[in-house]
XYZ file of C-alpha atoms in Angstrom:
563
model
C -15.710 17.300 -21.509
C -16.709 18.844 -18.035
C -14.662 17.456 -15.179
C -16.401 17.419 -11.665
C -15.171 15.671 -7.873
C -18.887 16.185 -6.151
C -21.731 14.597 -6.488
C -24.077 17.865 -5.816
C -22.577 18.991 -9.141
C -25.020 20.253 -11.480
C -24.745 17.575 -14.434
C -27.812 17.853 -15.850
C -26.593 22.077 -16.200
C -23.560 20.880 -17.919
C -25.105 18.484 -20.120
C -27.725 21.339 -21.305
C -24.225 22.955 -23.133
C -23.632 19.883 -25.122
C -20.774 18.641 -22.664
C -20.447 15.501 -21.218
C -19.564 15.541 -17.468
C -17.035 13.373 -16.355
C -16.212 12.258 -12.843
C -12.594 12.430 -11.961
C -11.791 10.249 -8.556
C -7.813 9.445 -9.757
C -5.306 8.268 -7.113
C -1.607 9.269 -6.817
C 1.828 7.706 -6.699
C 3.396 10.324 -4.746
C 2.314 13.966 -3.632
C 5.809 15.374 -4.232
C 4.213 18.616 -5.476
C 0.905 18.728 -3.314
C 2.911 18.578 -0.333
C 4.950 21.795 -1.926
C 1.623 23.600 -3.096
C -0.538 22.314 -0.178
C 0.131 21.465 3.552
C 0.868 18.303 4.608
C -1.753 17.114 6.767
C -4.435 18.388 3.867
C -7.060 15.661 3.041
C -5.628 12.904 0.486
C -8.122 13.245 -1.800
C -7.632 16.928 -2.499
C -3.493 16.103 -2.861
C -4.731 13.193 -5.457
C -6.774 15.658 -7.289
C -3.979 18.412 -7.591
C -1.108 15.744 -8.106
C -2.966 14.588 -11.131
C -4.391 18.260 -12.172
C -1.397 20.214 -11.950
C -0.256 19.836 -15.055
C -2.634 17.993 -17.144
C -4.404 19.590 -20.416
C -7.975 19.268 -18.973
C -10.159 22.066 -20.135
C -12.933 22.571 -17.497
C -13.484 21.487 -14.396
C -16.208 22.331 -11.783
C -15.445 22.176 -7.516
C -18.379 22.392 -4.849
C -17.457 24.681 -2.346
C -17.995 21.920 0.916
C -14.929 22.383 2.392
C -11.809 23.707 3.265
C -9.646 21.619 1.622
C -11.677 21.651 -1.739
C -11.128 25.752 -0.996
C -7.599 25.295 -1.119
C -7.427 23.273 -3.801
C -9.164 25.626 -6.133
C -6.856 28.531 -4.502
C -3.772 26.473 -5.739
C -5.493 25.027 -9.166
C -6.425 28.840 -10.073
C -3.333 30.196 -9.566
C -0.837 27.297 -10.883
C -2.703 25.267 -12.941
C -3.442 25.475 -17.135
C -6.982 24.475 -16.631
C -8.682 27.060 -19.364
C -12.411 27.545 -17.225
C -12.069 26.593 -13.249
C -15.323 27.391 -11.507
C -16.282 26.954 -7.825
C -19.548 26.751 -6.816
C -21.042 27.882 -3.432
C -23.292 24.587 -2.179
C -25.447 25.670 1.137
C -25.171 23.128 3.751
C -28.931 23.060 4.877
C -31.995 21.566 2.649
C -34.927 23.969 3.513
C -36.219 26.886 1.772
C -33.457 29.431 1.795
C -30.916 27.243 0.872
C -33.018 26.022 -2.240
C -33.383 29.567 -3.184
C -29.003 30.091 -2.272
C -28.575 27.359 -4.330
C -31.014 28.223 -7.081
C -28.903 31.676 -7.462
C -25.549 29.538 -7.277
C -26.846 27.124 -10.435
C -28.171 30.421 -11.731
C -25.077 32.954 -11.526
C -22.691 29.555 -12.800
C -24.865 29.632 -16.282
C -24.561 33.128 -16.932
C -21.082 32.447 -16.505
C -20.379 29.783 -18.399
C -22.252 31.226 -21.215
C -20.349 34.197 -21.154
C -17.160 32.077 -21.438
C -18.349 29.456 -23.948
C -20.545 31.542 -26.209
C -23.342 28.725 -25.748
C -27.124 29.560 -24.482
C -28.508 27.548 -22.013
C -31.798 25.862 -23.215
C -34.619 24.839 -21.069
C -35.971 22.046 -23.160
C -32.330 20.368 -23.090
C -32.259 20.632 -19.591
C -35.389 19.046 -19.160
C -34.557 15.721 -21.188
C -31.111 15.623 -19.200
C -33.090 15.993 -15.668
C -35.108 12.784 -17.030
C -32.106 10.715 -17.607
C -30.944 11.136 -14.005
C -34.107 10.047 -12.302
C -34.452 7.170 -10.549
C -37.898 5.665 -9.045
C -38.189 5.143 -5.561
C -39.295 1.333 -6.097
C -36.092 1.231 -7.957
C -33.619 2.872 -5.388
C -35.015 0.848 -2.420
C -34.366 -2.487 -4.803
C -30.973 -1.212 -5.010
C -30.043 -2.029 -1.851
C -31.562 -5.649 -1.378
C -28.948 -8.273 0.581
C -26.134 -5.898 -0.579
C -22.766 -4.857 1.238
C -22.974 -0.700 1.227
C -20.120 1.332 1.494
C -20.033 4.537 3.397
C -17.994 7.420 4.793
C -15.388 9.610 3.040
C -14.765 9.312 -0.891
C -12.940 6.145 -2.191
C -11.217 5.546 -5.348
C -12.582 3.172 -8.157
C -9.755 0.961 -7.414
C -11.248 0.087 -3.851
C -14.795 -0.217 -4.903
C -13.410 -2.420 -7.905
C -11.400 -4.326 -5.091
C -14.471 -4.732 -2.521
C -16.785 -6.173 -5.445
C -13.905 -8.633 -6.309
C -13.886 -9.622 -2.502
C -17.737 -10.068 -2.594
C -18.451 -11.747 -5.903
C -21.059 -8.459 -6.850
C -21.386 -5.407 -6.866
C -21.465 -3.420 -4.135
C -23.643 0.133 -2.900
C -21.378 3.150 -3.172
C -23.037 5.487 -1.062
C -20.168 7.666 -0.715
C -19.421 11.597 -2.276
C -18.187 9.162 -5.685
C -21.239 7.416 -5.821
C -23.822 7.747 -8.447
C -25.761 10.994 -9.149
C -29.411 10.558 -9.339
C -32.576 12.056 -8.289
C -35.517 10.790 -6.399
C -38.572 12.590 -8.034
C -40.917 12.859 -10.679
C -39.996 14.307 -13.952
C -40.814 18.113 -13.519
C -43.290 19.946 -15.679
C -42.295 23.406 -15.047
C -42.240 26.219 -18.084
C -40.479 29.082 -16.675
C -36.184 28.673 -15.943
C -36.798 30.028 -12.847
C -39.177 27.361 -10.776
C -37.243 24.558 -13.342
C -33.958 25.477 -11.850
C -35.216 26.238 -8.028
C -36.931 22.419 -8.303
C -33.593 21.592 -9.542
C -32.081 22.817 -6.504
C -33.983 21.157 -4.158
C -33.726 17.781 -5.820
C -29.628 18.329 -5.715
C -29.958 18.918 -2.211
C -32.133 16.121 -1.261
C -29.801 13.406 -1.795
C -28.484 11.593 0.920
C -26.581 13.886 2.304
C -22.781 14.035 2.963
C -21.279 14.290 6.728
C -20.751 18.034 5.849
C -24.504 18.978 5.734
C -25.998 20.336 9.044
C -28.798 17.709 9.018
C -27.242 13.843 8.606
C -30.101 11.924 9.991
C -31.197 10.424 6.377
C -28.715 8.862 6.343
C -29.064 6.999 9.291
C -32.537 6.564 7.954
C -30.981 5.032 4.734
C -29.111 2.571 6.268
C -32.359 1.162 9.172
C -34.839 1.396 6.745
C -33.214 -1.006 3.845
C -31.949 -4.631 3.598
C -28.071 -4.167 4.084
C -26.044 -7.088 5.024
C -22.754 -5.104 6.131
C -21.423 -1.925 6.045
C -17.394 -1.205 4.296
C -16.885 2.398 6.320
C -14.393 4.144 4.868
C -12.251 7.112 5.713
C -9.547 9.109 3.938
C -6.383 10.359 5.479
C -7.153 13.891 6.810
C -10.490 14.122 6.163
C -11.967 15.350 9.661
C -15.865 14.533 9.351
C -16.230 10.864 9.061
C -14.700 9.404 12.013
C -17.835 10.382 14.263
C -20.323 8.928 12.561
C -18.752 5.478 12.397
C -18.662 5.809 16.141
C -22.146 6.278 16.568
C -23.147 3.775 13.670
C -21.022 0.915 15.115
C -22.402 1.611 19.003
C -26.180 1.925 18.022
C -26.628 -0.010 14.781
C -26.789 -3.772 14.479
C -25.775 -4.508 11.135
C -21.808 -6.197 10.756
C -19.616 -2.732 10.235
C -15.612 -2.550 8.896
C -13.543 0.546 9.200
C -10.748 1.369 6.770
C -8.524 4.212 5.983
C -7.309 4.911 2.671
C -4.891 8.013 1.218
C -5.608 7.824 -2.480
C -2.510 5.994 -2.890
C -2.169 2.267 -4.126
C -0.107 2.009 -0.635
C -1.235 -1.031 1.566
C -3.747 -2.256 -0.805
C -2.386 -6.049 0.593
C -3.350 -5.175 3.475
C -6.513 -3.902 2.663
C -7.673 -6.618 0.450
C -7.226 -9.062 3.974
C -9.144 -6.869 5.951
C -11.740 -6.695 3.471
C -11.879 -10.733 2.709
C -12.057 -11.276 6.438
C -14.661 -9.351 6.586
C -16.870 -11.057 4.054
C -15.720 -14.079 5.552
C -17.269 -13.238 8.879
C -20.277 -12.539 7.066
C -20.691 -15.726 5.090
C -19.961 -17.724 8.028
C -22.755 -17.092 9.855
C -24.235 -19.967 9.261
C -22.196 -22.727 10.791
C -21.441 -25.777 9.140
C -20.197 -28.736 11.516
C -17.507 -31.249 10.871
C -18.457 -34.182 9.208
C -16.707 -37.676 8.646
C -18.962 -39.506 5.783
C -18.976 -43.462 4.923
C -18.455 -42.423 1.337
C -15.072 -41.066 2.079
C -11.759 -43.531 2.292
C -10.746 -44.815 5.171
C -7.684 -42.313 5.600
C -6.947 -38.797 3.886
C -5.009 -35.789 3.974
C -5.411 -32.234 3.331
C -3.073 -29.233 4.254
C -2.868 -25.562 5.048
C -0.254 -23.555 4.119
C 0.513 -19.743 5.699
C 2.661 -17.741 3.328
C 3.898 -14.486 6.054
C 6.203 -12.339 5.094
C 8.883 -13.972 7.116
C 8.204 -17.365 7.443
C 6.082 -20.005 5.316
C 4.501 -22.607 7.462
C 2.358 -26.026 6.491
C 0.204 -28.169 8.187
C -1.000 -31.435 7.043
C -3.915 -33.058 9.416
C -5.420 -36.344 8.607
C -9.133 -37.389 8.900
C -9.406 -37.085 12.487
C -7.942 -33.642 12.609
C -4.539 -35.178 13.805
C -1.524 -33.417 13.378
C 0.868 -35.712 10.593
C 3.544 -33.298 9.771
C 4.531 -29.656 9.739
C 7.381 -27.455 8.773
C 8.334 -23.604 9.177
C 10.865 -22.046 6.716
C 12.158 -18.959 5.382
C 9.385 -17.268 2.678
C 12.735 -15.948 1.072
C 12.570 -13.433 -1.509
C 9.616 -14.863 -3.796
C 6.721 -16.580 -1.500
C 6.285 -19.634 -4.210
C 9.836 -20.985 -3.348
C 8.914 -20.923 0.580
C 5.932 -22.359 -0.089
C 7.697 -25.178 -1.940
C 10.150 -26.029 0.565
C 7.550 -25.843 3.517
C 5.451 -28.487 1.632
C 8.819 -31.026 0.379
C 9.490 -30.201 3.928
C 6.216 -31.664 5.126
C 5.216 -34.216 3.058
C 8.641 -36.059 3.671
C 8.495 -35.927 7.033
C 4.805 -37.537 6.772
C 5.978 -39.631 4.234
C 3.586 -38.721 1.724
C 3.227 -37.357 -1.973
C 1.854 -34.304 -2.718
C -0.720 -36.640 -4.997
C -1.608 -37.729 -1.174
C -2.905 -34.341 -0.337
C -7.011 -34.082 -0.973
C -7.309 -30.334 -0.406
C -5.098 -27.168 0.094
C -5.915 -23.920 1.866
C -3.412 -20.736 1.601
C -3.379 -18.261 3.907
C -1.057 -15.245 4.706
C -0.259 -12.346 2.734
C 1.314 -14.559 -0.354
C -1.987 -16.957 0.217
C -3.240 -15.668 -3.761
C 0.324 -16.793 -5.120
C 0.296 -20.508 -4.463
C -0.450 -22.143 -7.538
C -0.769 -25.671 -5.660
C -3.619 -24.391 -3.469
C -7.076 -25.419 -3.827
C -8.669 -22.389 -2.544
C -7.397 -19.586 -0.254
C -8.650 -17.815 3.217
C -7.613 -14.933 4.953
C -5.131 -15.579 8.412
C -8.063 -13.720 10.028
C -10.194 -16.555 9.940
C -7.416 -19.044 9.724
C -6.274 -18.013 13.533
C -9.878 -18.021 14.731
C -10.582 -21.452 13.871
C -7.205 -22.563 14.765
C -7.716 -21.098 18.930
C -11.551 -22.278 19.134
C -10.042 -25.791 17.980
C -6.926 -25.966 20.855
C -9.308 -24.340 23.344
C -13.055 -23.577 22.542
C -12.838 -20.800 25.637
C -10.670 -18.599 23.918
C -12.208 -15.298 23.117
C -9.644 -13.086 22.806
C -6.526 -13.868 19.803
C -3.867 -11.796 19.872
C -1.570 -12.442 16.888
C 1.736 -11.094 16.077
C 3.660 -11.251 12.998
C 6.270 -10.643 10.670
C 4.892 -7.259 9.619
C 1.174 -6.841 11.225
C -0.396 -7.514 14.513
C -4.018 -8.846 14.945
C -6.938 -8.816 17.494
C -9.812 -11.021 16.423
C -12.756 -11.931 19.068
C -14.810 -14.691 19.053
C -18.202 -15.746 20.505
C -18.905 -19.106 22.234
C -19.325 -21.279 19.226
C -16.042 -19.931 17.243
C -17.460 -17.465 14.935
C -15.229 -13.977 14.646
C -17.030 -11.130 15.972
C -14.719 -8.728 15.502
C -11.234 -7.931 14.456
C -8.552 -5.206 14.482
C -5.321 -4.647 12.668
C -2.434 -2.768 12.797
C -0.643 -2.768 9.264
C 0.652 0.109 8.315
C 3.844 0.561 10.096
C 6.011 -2.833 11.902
C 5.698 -1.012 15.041
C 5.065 -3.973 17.917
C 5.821 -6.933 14.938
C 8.618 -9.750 14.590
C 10.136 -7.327 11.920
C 10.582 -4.830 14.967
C 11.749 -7.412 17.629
C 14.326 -8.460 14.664
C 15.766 -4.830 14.130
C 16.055 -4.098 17.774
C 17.832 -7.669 18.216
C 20.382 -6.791 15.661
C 20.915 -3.473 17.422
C 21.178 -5.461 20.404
C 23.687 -7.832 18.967
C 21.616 -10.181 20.327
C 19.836 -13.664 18.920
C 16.056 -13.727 19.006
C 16.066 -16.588 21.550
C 18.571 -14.999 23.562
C 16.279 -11.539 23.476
C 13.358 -13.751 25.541
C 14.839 -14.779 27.707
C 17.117 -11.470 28.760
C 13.875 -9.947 28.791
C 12.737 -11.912 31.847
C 15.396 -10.440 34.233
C 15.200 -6.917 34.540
C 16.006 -4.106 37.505
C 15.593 -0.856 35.941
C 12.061 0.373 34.487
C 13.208 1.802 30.588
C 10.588 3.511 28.837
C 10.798 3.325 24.722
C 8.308 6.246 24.180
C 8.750 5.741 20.435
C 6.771 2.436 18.673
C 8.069 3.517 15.059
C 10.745 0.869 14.514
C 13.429 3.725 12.622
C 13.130 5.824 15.901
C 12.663 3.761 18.197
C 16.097 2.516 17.426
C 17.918 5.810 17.843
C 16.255 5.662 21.753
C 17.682 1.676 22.028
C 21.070 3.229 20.711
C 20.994 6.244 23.323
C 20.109 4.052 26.131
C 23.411 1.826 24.680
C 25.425 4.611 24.752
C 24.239 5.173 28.526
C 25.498 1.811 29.671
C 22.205 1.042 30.060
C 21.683 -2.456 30.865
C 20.645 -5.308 28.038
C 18.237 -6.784 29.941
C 16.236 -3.628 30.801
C 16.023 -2.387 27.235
C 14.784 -5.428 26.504
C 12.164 -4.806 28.778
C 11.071 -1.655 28.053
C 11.521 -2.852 24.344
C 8.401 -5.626 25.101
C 6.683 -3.304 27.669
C 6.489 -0.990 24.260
C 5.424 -4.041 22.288
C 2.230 -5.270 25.269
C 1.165 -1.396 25.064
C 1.126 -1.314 21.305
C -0.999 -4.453 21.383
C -3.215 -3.595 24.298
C -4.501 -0.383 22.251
C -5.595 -2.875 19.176
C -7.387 -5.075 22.233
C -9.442 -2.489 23.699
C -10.734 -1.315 20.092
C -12.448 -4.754 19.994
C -13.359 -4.827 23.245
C -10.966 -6.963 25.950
C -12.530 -10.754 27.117
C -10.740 -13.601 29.034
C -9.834 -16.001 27.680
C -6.827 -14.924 25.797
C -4.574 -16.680 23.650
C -1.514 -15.542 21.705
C -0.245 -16.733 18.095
C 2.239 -15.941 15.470
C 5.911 -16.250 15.930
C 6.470 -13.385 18.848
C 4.468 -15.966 21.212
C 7.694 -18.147 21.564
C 9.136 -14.325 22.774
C 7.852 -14.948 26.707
C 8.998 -11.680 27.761
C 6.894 -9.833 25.674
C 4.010 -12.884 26.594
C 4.773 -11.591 30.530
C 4.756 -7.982 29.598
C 1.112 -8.682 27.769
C -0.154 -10.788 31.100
C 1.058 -7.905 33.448
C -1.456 -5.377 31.447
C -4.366 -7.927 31.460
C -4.125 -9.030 34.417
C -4.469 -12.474 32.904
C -2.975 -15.451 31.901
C -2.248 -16.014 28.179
C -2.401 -19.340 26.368
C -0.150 -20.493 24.373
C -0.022 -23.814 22.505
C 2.869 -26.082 21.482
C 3.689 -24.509 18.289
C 2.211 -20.827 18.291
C 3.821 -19.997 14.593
C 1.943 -22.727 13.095
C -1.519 -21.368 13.752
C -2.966 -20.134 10.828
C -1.752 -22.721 8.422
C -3.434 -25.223 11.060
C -6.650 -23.042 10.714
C -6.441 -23.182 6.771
C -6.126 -27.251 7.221
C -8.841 -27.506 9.244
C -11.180 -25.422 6.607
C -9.458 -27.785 3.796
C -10.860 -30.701 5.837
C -14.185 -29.189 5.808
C -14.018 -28.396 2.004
C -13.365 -31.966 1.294
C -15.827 -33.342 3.358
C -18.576 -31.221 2.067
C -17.425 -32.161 -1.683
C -18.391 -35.714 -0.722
C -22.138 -34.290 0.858
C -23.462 -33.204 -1.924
């Protein structure tokens, strides 16, 4: 076994010794020793590779020498790891002549090497069956990419591209650095090592290249000149080079585009599996299918929604006519089945109805996969867009703000999402944070909005992290600084925190606010003041997105019936 990270690896080189190259892309749990070995702001995917090299028994392993952090890695891996043959290979970062040749020499000085080490000799009829097993017609590669989602940017682990495909129902386009090796060309007819392996070369280097070659417009090319229907960009925590190209693609190409950022870990996977459904979502629903009430369907029936958050578990249950028959909000409580219970006993008895009354279910939220009494579920990303276009087709702008994430999501004239942003890593700006600082407070939540409203003194809380900025809320307290003003400064915090995650989508009147930090009106006044706009707010802003998911129910159940 041959172990390699790149794809610009030599496999067909390895292969010609008899050994079978193996990819390694592994994620980690923690970096407790890459963050001793390696700095702390190094690229995740180098920290993964160490973490999980360090001490393992692997016997060879090959690194392309593409940048710094791979350079530090193999500086750490030579001089701590057990790894019996470590090579590093120089990789130019040009495709014309010279760098064939560069290259050439690189492929050229490794196999002198590794025959020196291994006691094998490198044979040229080997190496040519091996090349022929890694090319791939053009006819072929352009058919890859027919109607297909494409993921791009920095590496991602097998776990995401395993988690996008679920999302989309097939498989997806990895053209990232852990994408597939192959080789667009004819099978080469070459006798003499020397023209085999510079051919070789220049094949290697004509794949689409990565964001660290001097010449990226193929793959720009690649993505105008074949059928993609969106684009998964993704980018790994401290990697430095992929950030500017999604800029550019999203501004000047017109195909559907979502950002991510990953660290190798298993961290926030939730909350990447949202963003991703949403995102599919959006592009499935671009055809839209209207409302229909059919003669075939009984006179009166119900469906529900249900939106398991992480602090509360709401329900909705609409009738035919899209009339609101009951709702509840409780406590999720420590497992999100039991909330979800009580909401719907909650619901159903106050519409006096059985749950045999109930047509069609929608979950949404982050425990929407966990309902076993749900029909079908839908991300809260789509959930809160239908929801606003329904209580006011002019919204454009919804601003929602939850237990532990805030969302942006825009939509166009007819109610379709056009874009969306999220913050979910931290609860910087979320109910969790307006909870902690309460508590600090020794204040109740309803108490905090109003205090909020009557203010004197401008506070600053320079700190959105919830853990710090609660050491600057207990400093002010210790200054005999007034309630009411850290209150202020506490939502002023909160409407700048938001207003960031509305200009990355792009700011349009009108506006409307959801989640359970709506019924908060100083941090609604605090938002207004930066937009210079009025927000709307309906009767019952917590009870959006379970609305949203009973209004797609109602749509399921109709379109059951018009087939």
């Amino acid at each position: 076994m041959f172990a390699y990270t790149c794809k610009y690896a030599p496999l067909s080189i390895l292969e010609t010794f008899d050994e079978v190259p193996i990819k390694i892309n592994p994620i980690a749990y923690t970096f407790d020793k890459a963050d001793v070995l390696m700095h702390p702001n190094m690229c995740t995917y180098c920290k993964s590779l160490l973490e999980n090299l360090i001490d393992c028994n692997s016997d060879q392993l090959i690194l392309m020498n593409c940048c710094d952090s791979m350079r530090r890695l193999y500086d750490v891996l030579k001089s701590q790891s057990s790894i019996k043959y470590l090579y590093m290979m120089d990789l130019p970062h040009k495709n014309n002549c010279c760098s064939r040749v560069l290259l050439k020499e690189s492929f050229m000085k490794f196999i002198n090497n590794y025959e020196k080490f291994s006691g094998k000799k490198f044979n040229i009829e080997n190496f040519k069956l091996s090349i022929k097993n890694h090319i791939v017609s053009n006819s072929s590669y352009k058919n890859n990419f027919n109607n297909r989602i494409a993921i791009l940017g920095g590496r991602c682990d097998d776990s995401l591209v395993n988690m996008i495909e679920n999302c989309t129902g097939s498989s997806v386009l990895n053209l990232t650095c852990t994408g597939e090796n192959f080789i667009l060309d004819k099978s080469p007819d070459f006798s003499s090592m020397n023209e085999l392996i510079l051919w070789y070369a220049e094949a290697i280097l004509s794949q689409a290249p990565c964001m660290r070659m001097s010449d990226i417009s193929y793959r720009k090319k690649l993505i105008l000149s074949n059928n993609i229907s969106g684009i998964i960009y993704n980018t790994v925590k401290f990697c430095d080079y992929y950030s500017f190209e999604y800029a550019s693609i999203k501004k000047k190409i017109n195909i559907p585009i979502l950002k991510i950022e990953t660290d190798y870990t298993n961290q926030s996977r939730g909350q990447l599996k949202t963003r991703i459904e949403a995102f599919i979502e959006r592009l499935k629903d671009k055809r839209k299918i209207s409302y229909k009430t059919l003669s075939n369907l009984e006179d009166n029936y119900y469906v529900a929604g249900i939106d398991s958050g992480s602090t509360s578990t709401n329900i909705v249950i609409l009738d035919k006519d899209k009339n609101i028959i009951s709702y509840s909000i409780v406590s999720t409580g420590a497992k999100s089945i039991y909330g979800a219970e009580a909401a719907l006993d909650t619901a159903l008895r106050e519409a006096h109805l059985s749950k045999d009354d109930l047509k069609y279910i929608i979950s949404t939220g982050y425990g929407r996969v966990n309902i076993p009494f749900a029909n079908e579920s839908v991300t809260e990303i789509t959930c809160h867009g239908i929801a606003a276009h329904h209580l006011n087709p002019s919204i454009r702008t919804v601003m929602d703000i939850g237990g532990q994430d805030s969302k942006v999501i825009k939509l166009d004239e007819k109610g379709n999402i056009k874009d969306f942003a999220m913050n979910d890593k931290c609860a910087a700006g979320t109910g969790r944070f307006l909870d902690m600082m309460a508590r600090t407070l020794q204040i109740s939540i309803d108490e905090m909005s109003k205090e909020g409203l009557h203010w004197e003194e401008e506070l600053k809380i320079t700190n959105m992290c919830t853990v710090f900025a609660e050491s600057e809320v207990v400093s002010l307290i210790a200054e005999n600084k007034e309630k009411c003003d850290i209150i202020h400064g506490l939502n002023d915090s909160i409407a700048s925190k938001m207003l960031s995650l509305l200009n990355r989508v792009g700011k349009k009147d009108a506006y409307m606010m959801t989640g359970g930090v709506a019924k908060n009106l100083g941090v609604v006044r605090a938002l207004e003041t930066k937009l210079k706009s009025k927000i709307f707010i309906c009767k019952e802003p917590q009870i959006c997105g379970s609305l949203g998911a009973a209004l797609i129910a109602l749509k399921k159940y109709e379109e059951a019936f018009s087939k």
